PDB file of C-alpha atoms in Angstrom:
ATOM      1  CA  MET P   1     157.208 122.982   7.094  1.00  0.00           C
ATOM      2  CA  VAL P   2     153.733 121.817   6.766  1.00  0.00           C
ATOM      3  CA  THR P   3     151.181 124.356   7.534  1.00  0.00           C
ATOM      4  CA  ALA P   4     148.086 123.916   9.428  1.00  0.00           C
ATOM      5  CA  SER P   5     146.254 124.197   6.223  1.00  0.00           C
ATOM      6  CA  GLU P   6     148.181 121.709   4.192  1.00  0.00           C
ATOM      7  CA  GLY P   7     147.977 119.163   7.062  1.00  0.00           C
ATOM      8  CA  GLY P   8     144.269 119.735   7.464  1.00  0.00           C
ATOM      9  CA  LEU P   9     143.933 119.268   3.691  1.00  0.00           C
ATOM     10  CA  THR P  10     145.993 116.194   3.783  1.00  0.00           C
ATOM     11  CA  GLU P  11     143.712 114.750   6.637  1.00  0.00           C
ATOM     12  CA  LEU P  12     140.789 115.730   4.643  1.00  0.00           C
ATOM     13  CA  ARG P  13     141.837 113.981   1.539  1.00  0.00           C
ATOM     14  CA  ARG P  14     142.673 110.974   3.378  1.00  0.00           C
ATOM     15  CA  GLY P  15     139.098 110.958   4.817  1.00  0.00           C
ATOM     16  CA  VAL P  16     137.314 111.277   1.546  1.00  0.00           C
ATOM     17  CA  LEU P  17     139.601 109.036  -0.574  1.00  0.00           C
ATOM     18  CA  GLY P  18     137.576 105.841   0.552  1.00  0.00           C
ATOM     19  CA  PRO P  19     134.172 107.211  -0.618  1.00  0.00           C
ATOM     20  CA  CYS P  20     135.712 108.478  -3.728  1.00  0.00           C
ATOM     21  CA  VAL P  21     137.222 104.939  -4.533  1.00  0.00           C
ATOM     22  CA  LEU P  22     133.687 103.443  -3.668  1.00  0.00           C
ATOM     23  CA  ALA P  23     132.078 106.063  -6.194  1.00  0.00           C
ATOM     24  CA  LEU P  24     134.388 105.126  -8.889  1.00  0.00           C
ATOM     25  CA  LEU P  25     133.941 101.388  -8.246  1.00  0.00           C
ATOM     26  CA  GLU P  26     130.121 101.836  -8.207  1.00  0.00           C
ATOM     27  CA  LEU P  27     130.507 102.833 -11.987  1.00  0.00           C
ATOM     28  CA  ARG P  28     132.328  99.712 -12.815  1.00  0.00           C
ATOM     29  CA  PRO P  29     135.019  97.254 -11.387  1.00  0.00           C
ATOM     30  CA  ARG P  30     138.465  98.668 -11.791  1.00  0.00           C
ATOM     31  CA  PHE P  31     142.097  97.313 -11.406  1.00  0.00           C
ATOM     32  CA  GLY P  32     144.554  98.846  -9.247  1.00  0.00           C
ATOM     33  CA  LEU P  33     146.512 101.154 -11.712  1.00  0.00           C
ATOM     34  CA  GLU P  34     143.286 102.039 -13.471  1.00  0.00           C
ATOM     35  CA  LEU P  35     141.774 103.116 -10.249  1.00  0.00           C
ATOM     36  CA  VAL P  36     144.787 105.137  -9.269  1.00  0.00           C
ATOM     37  CA  ARG P  37     144.907 106.944 -12.590  1.00  0.00           C
ATOM     38  CA  ASP P  38     141.135 107.801 -12.268  1.00  0.00           C
ATOM     39  CA  LEU P  39     141.761 109.213  -8.954  1.00  0.00           C
ATOM     40  CA  ALA P  40     144.951 111.007  -9.836  1.00  0.00           C
ATOM     41  CA  ALA P  41     142.872 112.619 -12.693  1.00  0.00           C
ATOM     42  CA  ALA P  42     140.834 114.268 -10.080  1.00  0.00           C
ATOM     43  CA  ASP P  43     143.092 117.270  -9.138  1.00  0.00           C
ATOM     44  CA  GLY P  44     144.557 117.295  -5.705  1.00  0.00           C
ATOM     45  CA  LEU P  45     142.788 114.256  -4.556  1.00  0.00           C
ATOM     46  CA  LEU P  46     145.748 111.795  -4.585  1.00  0.00           C
ATOM     47  CA  THR P  47     148.936 112.707  -2.804  1.00  0.00           C
ATOM     48  CA  SER P  48     150.763 109.505  -3.448  1.00  0.00           C
ATOM     49  CA  GLU P  49     149.600 106.750  -5.776  1.00  0.00           C
ATOM     50  CA  GLY P  50     150.570 104.047  -3.333  1.00  0.00           C
ATOM     51  CA  THR P  51     148.266 105.060  -0.544  1.00  0.00           C
ATOM     52  CA  VAL P  52     145.289 103.634  -2.615  1.00  0.00           C
ATOM     53  CA  TYR P  53     146.385  99.872  -2.069  1.00  0.00           C
ATOM     54  CA  PRO P  54     146.329  99.882   1.808  1.00  0.00           C
ATOM     55  CA  LEU P  55     142.996 101.881   1.504  1.00  0.00           C
ATOM     56  CA  LEU P  56     141.481  99.151  -0.914  1.00  0.00           C
ATOM     57  CA  ASN P  57     142.672  96.384   1.535  1.00  0.00           C
ATOM     58  CA  ARG P  58     140.914  98.214   4.489  1.00  0.00           C
ATOM     59  CA  LEU P  59     137.751  98.633   2.409  1.00  0.00           C
ATOM     60  CA  ARG P  60     137.811  94.964   1.671  1.00  0.00           C
ATOM     61  CA  ASP P  61     138.430  94.000   5.199  1.00  0.00           C
ATOM     62  CA  ALA P  62     135.324  96.247   6.064  1.00  0.00           C
ATOM     63  CA  GLY P  63     133.422  94.353   3.468  1.00  0.00           C
ATOM     64  CA  LEU P  64     132.788  97.398   1.144  1.00  0.00           C
ATOM     65  CA  VAL P  65     134.914  96.013  -1.733  1.00  0.00           C
ATOM     66  CA  THR P  66     135.685  92.691  -3.030  1.00  0.00           C
ATOM     67  CA  SER P  67     138.499  91.871  -5.527  1.00  0.00           C
ATOM     68  CA  GLU P  68     139.146  88.996  -7.850  1.00  0.00           C
ATOM     69  CA  TRP P  69     141.724  88.087 -10.508  1.00  0.00           C
ATOM     70  CA  GLN P  70     140.713  88.045 -13.910  1.00  0.00           C
ATOM     71  CA  ASP P  71     142.693  86.813 -16.960  1.00  0.00           C
ATOM     72  CA  LYS P  72     141.106  88.282 -20.028  1.00  0.00           C
ATOM     73  CA  PRO P  73     142.509  87.011 -23.447  1.00  0.00           C
ATOM     74  CA  GLY P  74     145.150  89.319 -24.793  1.00  0.00           C
ATOM     75  CA  GLU P  75     145.580  91.194 -21.294  1.00  0.00           C
ATOM     76  CA  ARG P  76     147.778  90.425 -18.328  1.00  0.00           C
ATOM     77  CA  ALA P  77     146.093  89.003 -15.326  1.00  0.00           C
ATOM     78  CA  ARG P  78     145.005  91.627 -13.118  1.00  0.00           C
ATOM     79  CA  ARG P  79     143.149  91.899  -9.739  1.00  0.00           C
ATOM     80  CA  TYR P  80     139.868  93.780 -10.278  1.00  0.00           C
ATOM     81  CA  TYR P  81     138.164  95.518  -7.413  1.00  0.00           C
ATOM     82  CA  SER P  82     134.217  95.783  -7.204  1.00  0.00           C
ATOM     83  CA  ILE P  83     131.941  97.470  -4.803  1.00  0.00           C
ATOM     84  CA  THR P  84     129.752  95.346  -2.481  1.00  0.00           C
ATOM     85  CA  HIS P  85     126.178  95.973  -1.497  1.00  0.00           C
ATOM     86  CA  ALA P  86     127.389  97.235   1.896  1.00  0.00           C
ATOM     87  CA  GLY P  87     129.682  99.486   0.090  1.00  0.00           C
ATOM     88  CA  LYS P  88     126.961 101.031  -1.959  1.00  0.00           C
ATOM     89  CA  GLN P  89     125.000 101.582   1.267  1.00  0.00           C
ATOM     90  CA  SER P  90     128.134 103.161   2.940  1.00  0.00           C
ATOM     91  CA  LEU P  91     128.489 105.370  -0.246  1.00  0.00           C
ATOM     92  CA  ALA P  92     124.841 106.585  -0.093  1.00  0.00           C
ATOM     93  CA  LYS P  93     125.092 107.578   3.418  1.00  0.00           C
ATOM     94  CA  PHE P  94     128.349 109.402   2.771  1.00  0.00           C
ATOM     95  CA  ARG P  95     126.823 111.448  -0.010  1.00  0.00           C
ATOM     96  CA  ALA P  96     123.924 112.489   2.139  1.00  0.00           C
ATOM     97  CA  GLU P  97     126.185 113.529   4.892  1.00  0.00           C
ATOM     98  CA  TRP P  98     128.848 114.998   2.683  1.00  0.00           C
ATOM     99  CA  ALA P  99     126.356 117.330   0.961  1.00  0.00           C
ATOM    100  CA  SER P 100     125.248 118.771   4.230  1.00  0.00           C
ATOM    101  CA  PHE P 101     128.793 118.795   5.742  1.00  0.00           C
ATOM    102  CA  SER P 102     130.275 120.549   2.600  1.00  0.00           C
ATOM    103  CA  ALA P 103     127.708 123.120   2.587  1.00  0.00           C
ATOM    104  CA  THR P 104     128.266 123.774   6.443  1.00  0.00           C
ATOM    105  CA  VAL P 105     132.128 124.078   5.883  1.00  0.00           C
ATOM    106  CA  THR P 106     131.558 126.382   2.865  1.00  0.00           C
ATOM    107  CA  ALA P 107     129.305 128.635   4.634  1.00  0.00           C
ATOM    108  CA  VAL P 108     131.613 128.993   7.740  1.00  0.00           C
ATOM    109  CA  VAL P 109     134.988 129.381   5.699  1.00  0.00           C
ATOM    110  CA  SER P 110     133.427 131.971   3.209  1.00  0.00           C
ATOM    111  CA  HIS P 111     131.514 133.829   6.244  1.00  0.00           C
ATOM    112  CA  THR P 112     128.143 133.203   4.596  1.00  0.00           C
ATOM    113  CA  THR P 113     126.372 131.330   7.407  1.00  0.00           C
ATOM    114  CA  GLY P 114     122.866 132.491   8.086  1.00  0.00           C
ATOM    115  CA  ARG P 115     122.667 131.987  11.955  1.00  0.00           C
ATOM    116  CA  GLY P 116     124.025 135.214  13.203  1.00  0.00           C
ATOM    117  CA  GLY P 117     127.303 133.370  13.906  1.00  0.00           C
ATOM    118  CA  VAL P 118     130.493 133.933  11.917  1.00  0.00           C
ATOM    119  CA  ALA P 119     128.832 136.131   9.388  1.00  0.00           C
ATOM    120  CA  ALA P 120     127.163 138.285  11.811  1.00  0.00           C
ATOM    121  CA  GLU P 121     130.423 138.826  13.708  1.00  0.00           C
ATOM    122  CA  GLY P 122     132.170 139.608  10.432  1.00  0.00           C
ATOM    123  CA  ARG P 123     129.739 142.272   9.722  1.00  0.00           C
ATOM    124  CA  GLU P 124     130.050 144.081  13.216  1.00  0.00           C
TER     125      GLU P 124
ATOM    126  CA  MET B   1     151.462  87.642 -12.723  1.00  0.00           C
ATOM    127  CA  MET B   2     153.475  88.530 -15.980  1.00  0.00           C
ATOM    128  CA  GLU B   3     156.396  90.521 -15.065  1.00  0.00           C
ATOM    129  CA  GLY B   4     157.657  93.491 -17.496  1.00  0.00           C
ATOM    130  CA  ALA B   5     161.176  94.630 -17.946  1.00  0.00           C
ATOM    131  CA  GLY B   6     160.554  97.649 -15.592  1.00  0.00           C
ATOM    132  CA  LEU B   7     160.789  95.394 -12.449  1.00  0.00           C
ATOM    133  CA  GLY B   8     164.487  94.715 -13.441  1.00  0.00           C
ATOM    134  CA  ASN B   9     165.424  98.209 -13.036  1.00  0.00           C
ATOM    135  CA  ARG B  10     167.848  98.853 -10.152  1.00  0.00           C
ATOM    136  CA  LEU B  11     165.880 101.583  -8.653  1.00  0.00           C
ATOM    137  CA  VAL B  12     162.825  99.487  -8.666  1.00  0.00           C
ATOM    138  CA  ARG B  13     164.537  96.574  -7.051  1.00  0.00           C
ATOM    139  CA  ASP B  14     165.989  98.939  -4.450  1.00  0.00           C
ATOM    140  CA  ASN B  15     162.574 100.383  -3.730  1.00  0.00           C
ATOM    141  CA  LEU B  16     160.894  96.856  -3.454  1.00  0.00           C
ATOM    142  CA  ARG B  17     163.728  96.055  -1.071  1.00  0.00           C
ATOM    143  CA  GLU B  18     163.039  99.090   1.014  1.00  0.00           C
ATOM    144  CA  LEU B  19     159.324  98.163   1.026  1.00  0.00           C
ATOM    145  CA  ASP B  20     159.936  94.550   2.198  1.00  0.00           C
ATOM    146  CA  ALA B  21     161.985  95.922   4.948  1.00  0.00           C
ATOM    147  CA  ALA B  22     159.249  98.605   5.888  1.00  0.00           C
ATOM    148  CA  LEU B  23     156.649  95.763   5.813  1.00  0.00           C
ATOM    149  CA  ALA B  24     158.367  93.362   8.029  1.00  0.00           C
ATOM    150  CA  THR B  25     156.354  94.432  10.915  1.00  0.00           C
ATOM    151  CA  LEU B  26     153.062  93.645   9.153  1.00  0.00           C
ATOM    152  CA  PRO B  27     151.382  90.101   9.385  1.00  0.00           C
ATOM    153  CA  THR B  28     152.934  88.033   6.689  1.00  0.00           C
ATOM    154  CA  ALA B  29     149.861  87.606   4.522  1.00  0.00           C
ATOM    155  CA  ARG B  30     149.099  91.337   4.647  1.00  0.00           C
ATOM    156  CA  ALA B  31     152.747  92.323   3.728  1.00  0.00           C
ATOM    157  CA  ARG B  32     152.749  89.944   0.967  1.00  0.00           C
ATOM    158  CA  GLU B  33     149.412  91.069  -0.504  1.00  0.00           C
ATOM    159  CA  LEU B  34     150.589  94.753  -0.499  1.00  0.00           C
ATOM    160  CA  ARG B  35     153.931  93.738  -1.835  1.00  0.00           C
ATOM    161  CA  GLU B  36     152.142  92.012  -4.679  1.00  0.00           C
ATOM    162  CA  GLN B  37     149.689  94.942  -5.220  1.00  0.00           C
ATOM    163  CA  ILE B  38     152.722  97.363  -5.514  1.00  0.00           C
ATOM    164  CA  THR B  39     154.624  95.105  -7.851  1.00  0.00           C
ATOM    165  CA  ALA B  40     151.717  94.752 -10.085  1.00  0.00           C
ATOM    166  CA  HIS B  41     151.225  98.519 -10.139  1.00  0.00           C
ATOM    167  CA  LEU B  42     154.942  99.033 -10.966  1.00  0.00           C
ATOM    168  CA  ASP B  43     154.934  96.179 -13.472  1.00  0.00           C
ATOM    169  CA  GLU B  44     152.114  97.967 -15.454  1.00  0.00           C
ATOM    170  CA  ALA B  45     153.001 101.673 -14.877  1.00  0.00           C
ATOM    171  CA  LEU B  46     156.683 101.291 -16.138  1.00  0.00           C
ATOM    172  CA  GLN B  47     157.308 101.089 -19.827  1.00  0.00           C
ATOM    173  CA  PRO B  48     159.687  98.373 -21.010  1.00  0.00           C
ATOM    174  CA  GLY B  49     163.095 100.063 -21.311  1.00  0.00           C
ATOM    175  CA  ALA B  50     162.224 103.070 -19.252  1.00  0.00           C
ATOM    176  CA  ASP B  51     165.244 105.155 -18.300  1.00  0.00           C
ATOM    177  CA  ASP B  52     166.151 105.791 -14.631  1.00  0.00           C
ATOM    178  CA  GLN B  53     164.429 109.401 -14.818  1.00  0.00           C
ATOM    179  CA  SER B  54     161.230 107.925 -15.792  1.00  0.00           C
ATOM    180  CA  VAL B  55     161.510 105.136 -13.160  1.00  0.00           C
ATOM    181  CA  ALA B  56     162.359 107.561 -10.506  1.00  0.00           C
ATOM    182  CA  ALA B  57     159.213 109.825 -11.386  1.00  0.00           C
ATOM    183  CA  THR B  58     156.973 106.714 -11.219  1.00  0.00           C
ATOM    184  CA  LEU B  59     158.358 105.612  -7.844  1.00  0.00           C
ATOM    185  CA  GLY B  60     158.016 109.396  -6.574  1.00  0.00           C
ATOM    186  CA  ARG B  61     154.369 109.286  -7.652  1.00  0.00           C
ATOM    187  CA  LEU B  62     154.054 105.835  -5.803  1.00  0.00           C
ATOM    188  CA  GLY B  63     155.190 107.340  -2.524  1.00  0.00           C
ATOM    189  CA  ALA B  64     158.041 106.341  -0.001  1.00  0.00           C
ATOM    190  CA  PRO B  65     157.970 102.667   1.013  1.00  0.00           C
ATOM    191  CA  ALA B  66     157.949 103.732   4.699  1.00  0.00           C
ATOM    192  CA  ASP B  67     154.869 105.845   4.269  1.00  0.00           C
ATOM    193  CA  LEU B  68     153.100 103.100   2.269  1.00  0.00           C
ATOM    194  CA  ALA B  69     153.887 100.595   5.177  1.00  0.00           C
ATOM    195  CA  ALA B  70     152.777 103.082   7.675  1.00  0.00           C
ATOM    196  CA  ASP B  71     149.585 103.481   5.614  1.00  0.00           C
ATOM    197  CA  ALA B  72     148.955  99.839   5.879  1.00  0.00           C
ATOM    198  CA  GLY B  73     149.548  99.845   9.532  1.00  0.00           C
ATOM    199  CA  ALA B  74     153.128  98.822   9.891  1.00  0.00           C
ATOM    200  CA  VAL B  75     154.486 100.361  13.079  1.00  0.00           C
ATOM    201  CA  ALA B  76     157.519 100.004  15.244  1.00  0.00           C
ATOM    202  CA  GLY B  77     155.233  99.038  17.974  1.00  0.00           C
ATOM    203  CA  ARG B  78     155.635  95.332  17.466  1.00  0.00           C
ATOM    204  CA  ARG B  79     159.501  95.789  17.760  1.00  0.00           C
ATOM    205  CA  THR B  80     158.751  97.410  21.111  1.00  0.00           C
ATOM    206  CA  TRP B  81     156.645  94.537  22.089  1.00  0.00           C
ATOM    207  CA  ILE B  82     159.451  92.318  21.300  1.00  0.00           C
ATOM    208  CA  ARG B  83     161.922  94.284  23.442  1.00  0.00           C
ATOM    209  CA  LEU B  84     159.323  94.395  26.251  1.00  0.00           C
ATOM    210  CA  ALA B  85     158.888  90.685  26.111  1.00  0.00           C
ATOM    211  CA  ALA B  86     162.657  90.254  26.093  1.00  0.00           C
ATOM    212  CA  ALA B  87     162.933  92.470  29.064  1.00  0.00           C
ATOM    213  CA  VAL B  88     160.450  90.284  30.950  1.00  0.00           C
ATOM    214  CA  VAL B  89     162.355  87.308  29.958  1.00  0.00           C
ATOM    215  CA  VAL B  90     165.742  88.776  31.047  1.00  0.00           C
ATOM    216  CA  THR B  91     164.198  89.997  34.345  1.00  0.00           C
ATOM    217  CA  GLY B  92     162.981  86.443  35.224  1.00  0.00           C
ATOM    218  CA  ILE B  93     166.419  85.061  34.425  1.00  0.00           C
ATOM    219  CA  GLU B  94     167.985  87.945  36.381  1.00  0.00           C
ATOM    220  CA  ALA B  95     165.632  87.189  39.422  1.00  0.00           C
ATOM    221  CA  GLY B  96     166.734  83.524  39.300  1.00  0.00           C
ATOM    222  CA  TYR B  97     170.288  84.620  39.043  1.00  0.00           C
ATOM    223  CA  CYS B  98     169.948  86.947  42.111  1.00  0.00           C
ATOM    224  CA  SER B  99     168.213  84.199  44.114  1.00  0.00           C
ATOM    225  CA  SER B 100     170.982  81.497  43.178  1.00  0.00           C
ATOM    226  CA  VAL B 101     173.890  83.653  44.275  1.00  0.00           C
ATOM    227  CA  ALA B 102     172.970  83.959  47.909  1.00  0.00           C
ATOM    228  CA  GLY B 103     175.738  81.989  49.305  1.00  0.00           C
ATOM    229  CA  ASP B 104     179.456  82.358  49.671  1.00  0.00           C
ATOM    230  CA  LEU B 105     181.232  84.519  47.121  1.00  0.00           C
ATOM    231  CA  ASN B 106     184.239  83.114  45.313  1.00  0.00           C
ATOM    232  CA  ASP B 107     187.511  84.096  47.043  1.00  0.00           C
ATOM    233  CA  ARG B 108     188.685  85.808  43.951  1.00  0.00           C
ATOM    234  CA  ASP B 109     185.608  87.964  43.851  1.00  0.00           C
ATOM    235  CA  ARG B 110     185.689  89.117  47.383  1.00  0.00           C
ATOM    236  CA  ALA B 111     187.877  92.317  47.268  1.00  0.00           C
ATOM    237  CA  ALA B 112     186.291  93.655  50.567  1.00  0.00           C
ATOM    238  CA  VAL B 113     184.321  92.696  53.383  1.00  0.00           C
ATOM    239  CA  GLY B 114     181.167  94.504  54.001  1.00  0.00           C
ATOM    240  CA  ILE B 115     180.300  95.811  57.486  1.00  0.00           C
ATOM    241  CA  GLN B 116     176.832  95.252  58.820  1.00  0.00           C
ATOM    242  CA  ARG B 117     174.913  98.022  60.354  1.00  0.00           C
ATOM    243  CA  ASP B 118     171.508  98.014  61.963  1.00  0.00           C
ATOM    244  CA  GLY B 119     170.780  94.629  60.522  1.00  0.00           C
ATOM    245  CA  LEU B 120     170.895  96.143  57.052  1.00  0.00           C
ATOM    246  CA  PRO B 121     172.940  94.889  54.473  1.00  0.00           C
ATOM    247  CA  THR B 122     176.354  96.477  53.589  1.00  0.00           C
ATOM    248  CA  CYS B 123     177.424  96.998  50.324  1.00  0.00           C
ATOM    249  CA  VAL B 124     181.083  96.784  49.126  1.00  0.00           C
ATOM    250  CA  ALA B 125     182.870  97.330  45.877  1.00  0.00           C
ATOM    251  CA  LEU B 126     184.450  94.127  44.430  1.00  0.00           C
ATOM    252  CA  SER B 127     186.883  95.947  42.570  1.00  0.00           C
ATOM    253  CA  LEU B 128     188.405  99.439  42.456  1.00  0.00           C
ATOM    254  CA  ASP B 129     188.436  99.118  38.697  1.00  0.00           C
ATOM    255  CA  ARG B 130     184.675  98.216  38.597  1.00  0.00           C
ATOM    256  CA  PRO B 131     182.606 100.187  41.084  1.00  0.00           C
ATOM    257  CA  ASP B 132     179.718  99.145  39.544  1.00  0.00           C
ATOM    258  CA  ARG B 133     180.320  95.583  40.603  1.00  0.00           C
ATOM    259  CA  HIS B 134     179.642  95.348  44.253  1.00  0.00           C
ATOM    260  CA  ALA B 135     178.519  92.776  46.916  1.00  0.00           C
ATOM    261  CA  SER B 136     176.481  92.661  50.113  1.00  0.00           C
ATOM    262  CA  ARG B 137     177.442  90.515  52.951  1.00  0.00           C
ATOM    263  CA  PHE B 138     175.151  89.991  56.037  1.00  0.00           C
ATOM    264  CA  GLU B 139     173.616  87.758  58.188  1.00  0.00           C
ATOM    265  CA  ARG B 140     169.981  87.305  59.002  1.00  0.00           C
ATOM    266  CA  ARG B 141     168.134  84.921  60.896  1.00  0.00           C
ATOM    267  CA  GLY B 142     171.439  82.988  61.554  1.00  0.00           C
ATOM    268  CA  ARG B 143     172.215  82.580  57.894  1.00  0.00           C
ATOM    269  CA  ARG B 144     174.987  84.467  56.132  1.00  0.00           C
ATOM    270  CA  PHE B 145     174.236  86.187  52.886  1.00  0.00           C
ATOM    271  CA  ASP B 146     176.807  87.208  50.357  1.00  0.00           C
ATOM    272  CA  ILE B 147     175.127  88.738  47.399  1.00  0.00           C
ATOM    273  CA  ARG B 148     176.956  89.813  44.389  1.00  0.00           C
ATOM    274  CA  HIS B 149     175.214  92.357  42.208  1.00  0.00           C
ATOM    275  CA  ARG B 150     175.710  93.101  38.737  1.00  0.00           C
ATOM    276  CA  TYR B 151     173.926  96.589  38.758  1.00  0.00           C
ATOM    277  CA  GLY B 152     174.532  99.657  41.097  1.00  0.00           C
ATOM    278  CA  HIS B 153     172.341 101.825  43.039  1.00  0.00           C
ATOM    279  CA  ASP B 154     172.960 105.356  44.057  1.00  0.00           C
ATOM    280  CA  ALA B 155     175.947 104.626  46.510  1.00  0.00           C
ATOM    281  CA  CYS B 156     177.881 102.355  44.224  1.00  0.00           C
ATOM    282  CA  GLY B 157     180.054 104.947  42.503  1.00  0.00           C
ATOM    283  CA  ARG B 158     181.919 105.271  45.695  1.00  0.00           C
ATOM    284  CA  ARG B 159     185.136 103.251  46.331  1.00  0.00           C
ATOM    285  CA  GLY B 160     185.314 101.150  49.642  1.00  0.00           C
ATOM    286  CA  PRO B 161     182.397 100.053  51.781  1.00  0.00           C
ATOM    287  CA  HIS B 162     179.198 101.796  51.788  1.00  0.00           C
ATOM    288  CA  ARG B 163     175.682 101.018  52.733  1.00  0.00           C
ATOM    289  CA  ALA B 164     172.917  99.807  50.740  1.00  0.00           C
ATOM    290  CA  ARG B 165     169.350 100.037  51.679  1.00  0.00           C
ATOM    291  CA  TYR B 166     167.107  97.877  49.583  1.00  0.00           C
ATOM    292  CA  THR B 167     164.357 100.321  49.297  1.00  0.00           C
ATOM    293  CA  ALA B 168     162.666 101.677  46.229  1.00  0.00           C
ATOM    294  CA  SER B 169     163.596 105.270  47.130  1.00  0.00           C
ATOM    295  CA  ARG B 170     167.351 104.566  46.978  1.00  0.00           C
ATOM    296  CA  ASP B 171     166.880 102.550  43.858  1.00  0.00           C
ATOM    297  CA  PRO B 172     168.888 102.848  40.610  1.00  0.00           C
ATOM    298  CA  SER B 173     171.771 105.296  40.044  1.00  0.00           C
ATOM    299  CA  PRO B 174     170.872 108.143  37.668  1.00  0.00           C
ATOM    300  CA  ALA B 175     172.497 106.350  34.999  1.00  0.00           C
ATOM    301  CA  THR B 176     170.857 103.122  35.299  1.00  0.00           C
ATOM    302  CA  SER B 177     167.598 104.907  36.076  1.00  0.00           C
ATOM    303  CA  LEU B 178     167.507 105.832  32.536  1.00  0.00           C
ATOM    304  CA  HIS B 179     167.547 102.405  31.316  1.00  0.00           C
ATOM    305  CA  LEU B 180     164.255 100.477  31.865  1.00  0.00           C
ATOM    306  CA  LEU B 181     165.954  96.987  31.366  1.00  0.00           C
ATOM    307  CA  SER B 182     168.456  97.704  34.035  1.00  0.00           C
ATOM    308  CA  ARG B 183     165.935  99.143  36.295  1.00  0.00           C
ATOM    309  CA  LEU B 184     163.680  96.023  36.022  1.00  0.00           C
ATOM    310  CA  ARG B 185     166.646  93.766  36.701  1.00  0.00           C
ATOM    311  CA  LEU B 186     167.741  95.797  39.681  1.00  0.00           C
ATOM    312  CA  ARG B 187     164.290  95.795  41.286  1.00  0.00           C
ATOM    313  CA  ALA B 188     163.873  92.043  40.615  1.00  0.00           C
ATOM    314  CA  GLY B 189     167.205  91.473  42.342  1.00  0.00           C
ATOM    315  CA  GLN B 190     166.185  93.727  45.200  1.00  0.00           C
ATOM    316  CA  ARG B 191     162.804  91.931  45.665  1.00  0.00           C
ATOM    317  CA  SER B 192     164.669  88.666  45.867  1.00  0.00           C
ATOM    318  CA  VAL B 193     166.963  89.974  48.582  1.00  0.00           C
ATOM    319  CA  ARG B 194     164.020  91.526  50.529  1.00  0.00           C
ATOM    320  CA  THR B 195     162.257  88.357  50.398  1.00  0.00           C
ATOM    321  CA  ARG B 196     165.117  86.577  51.755  1.00  0.00           C
ATOM    322  CA  LEU B 197     165.619  88.876  54.511  1.00  0.00           C
ATOM    323  CA  GLY B 198     162.010  89.112  55.447  1.00  0.00           C
ATOM    324  CA  LEU B 199     162.337  92.960  54.855  1.00  0.00           C
ATOM    325  CA  PRO B 200     159.188  94.849  53.994  1.00  0.00           C
TER     326      PRO B 200
END
């Protein structure tokens, strides 16, 4: 049975996977499996590798990512994904919002909020 | 794309077949693209000559084809729309059928004669073996109507003559009311009869 916590984390992972893909592509273009392996290396971020591909297609449909086939000498032909200008803008916006959002969530779940809310109730 | 030996593995072939089936509800171009991405992923992820255990582990990390397809937006909804479209078509055909059968029944179908009461159509079972097949016989505005119905309403479980009121409140039997298609067909038939009789 999936607990509320597990379900919430799954949804959270889904929500942040797009910006994480954009962040990796911001460093350099990557092909599918490379991207999957880099994401899988970040502990707990990827629940199933296959989900990356529908996500890449959605990001491309949204104009945040482009893809092109590259046939480098000595390598197999691969489809490389790159971030677009709109993708970089979207990522920058997410970074700003995420910093604030994650700080708020951390404060609430660890009862350290400073506005007399959760923390104050916890101390009573 | 160059294909590695890993794609020839039985488990991979089964998995890709499953994926194809799961992607069937997606637009063709989108399904083809995802299929190509997954194939390329497996082609590169699987070592040549990988044993079944290793292949199964790779497929496990990839995720179930159905989940993948769901992520890509494949849903059963399209099939529902197809069913609905089919229901609309069948209803149209049925309405045409109900209109066309207003006339004399064939003698072999007429197992009993209906009784007209209060100007409302009377329903009779055509066959004791098939109480769901029944007919209405009545006259209205000097014209005789013998209507053979293919779908029952609440009274049609009885044997022998019984009355049938073509009103929505006495619509399908509990059994047929569970079946949308039957309900649509019946309503279309009833509408046709009501129209012919000039009933509200």
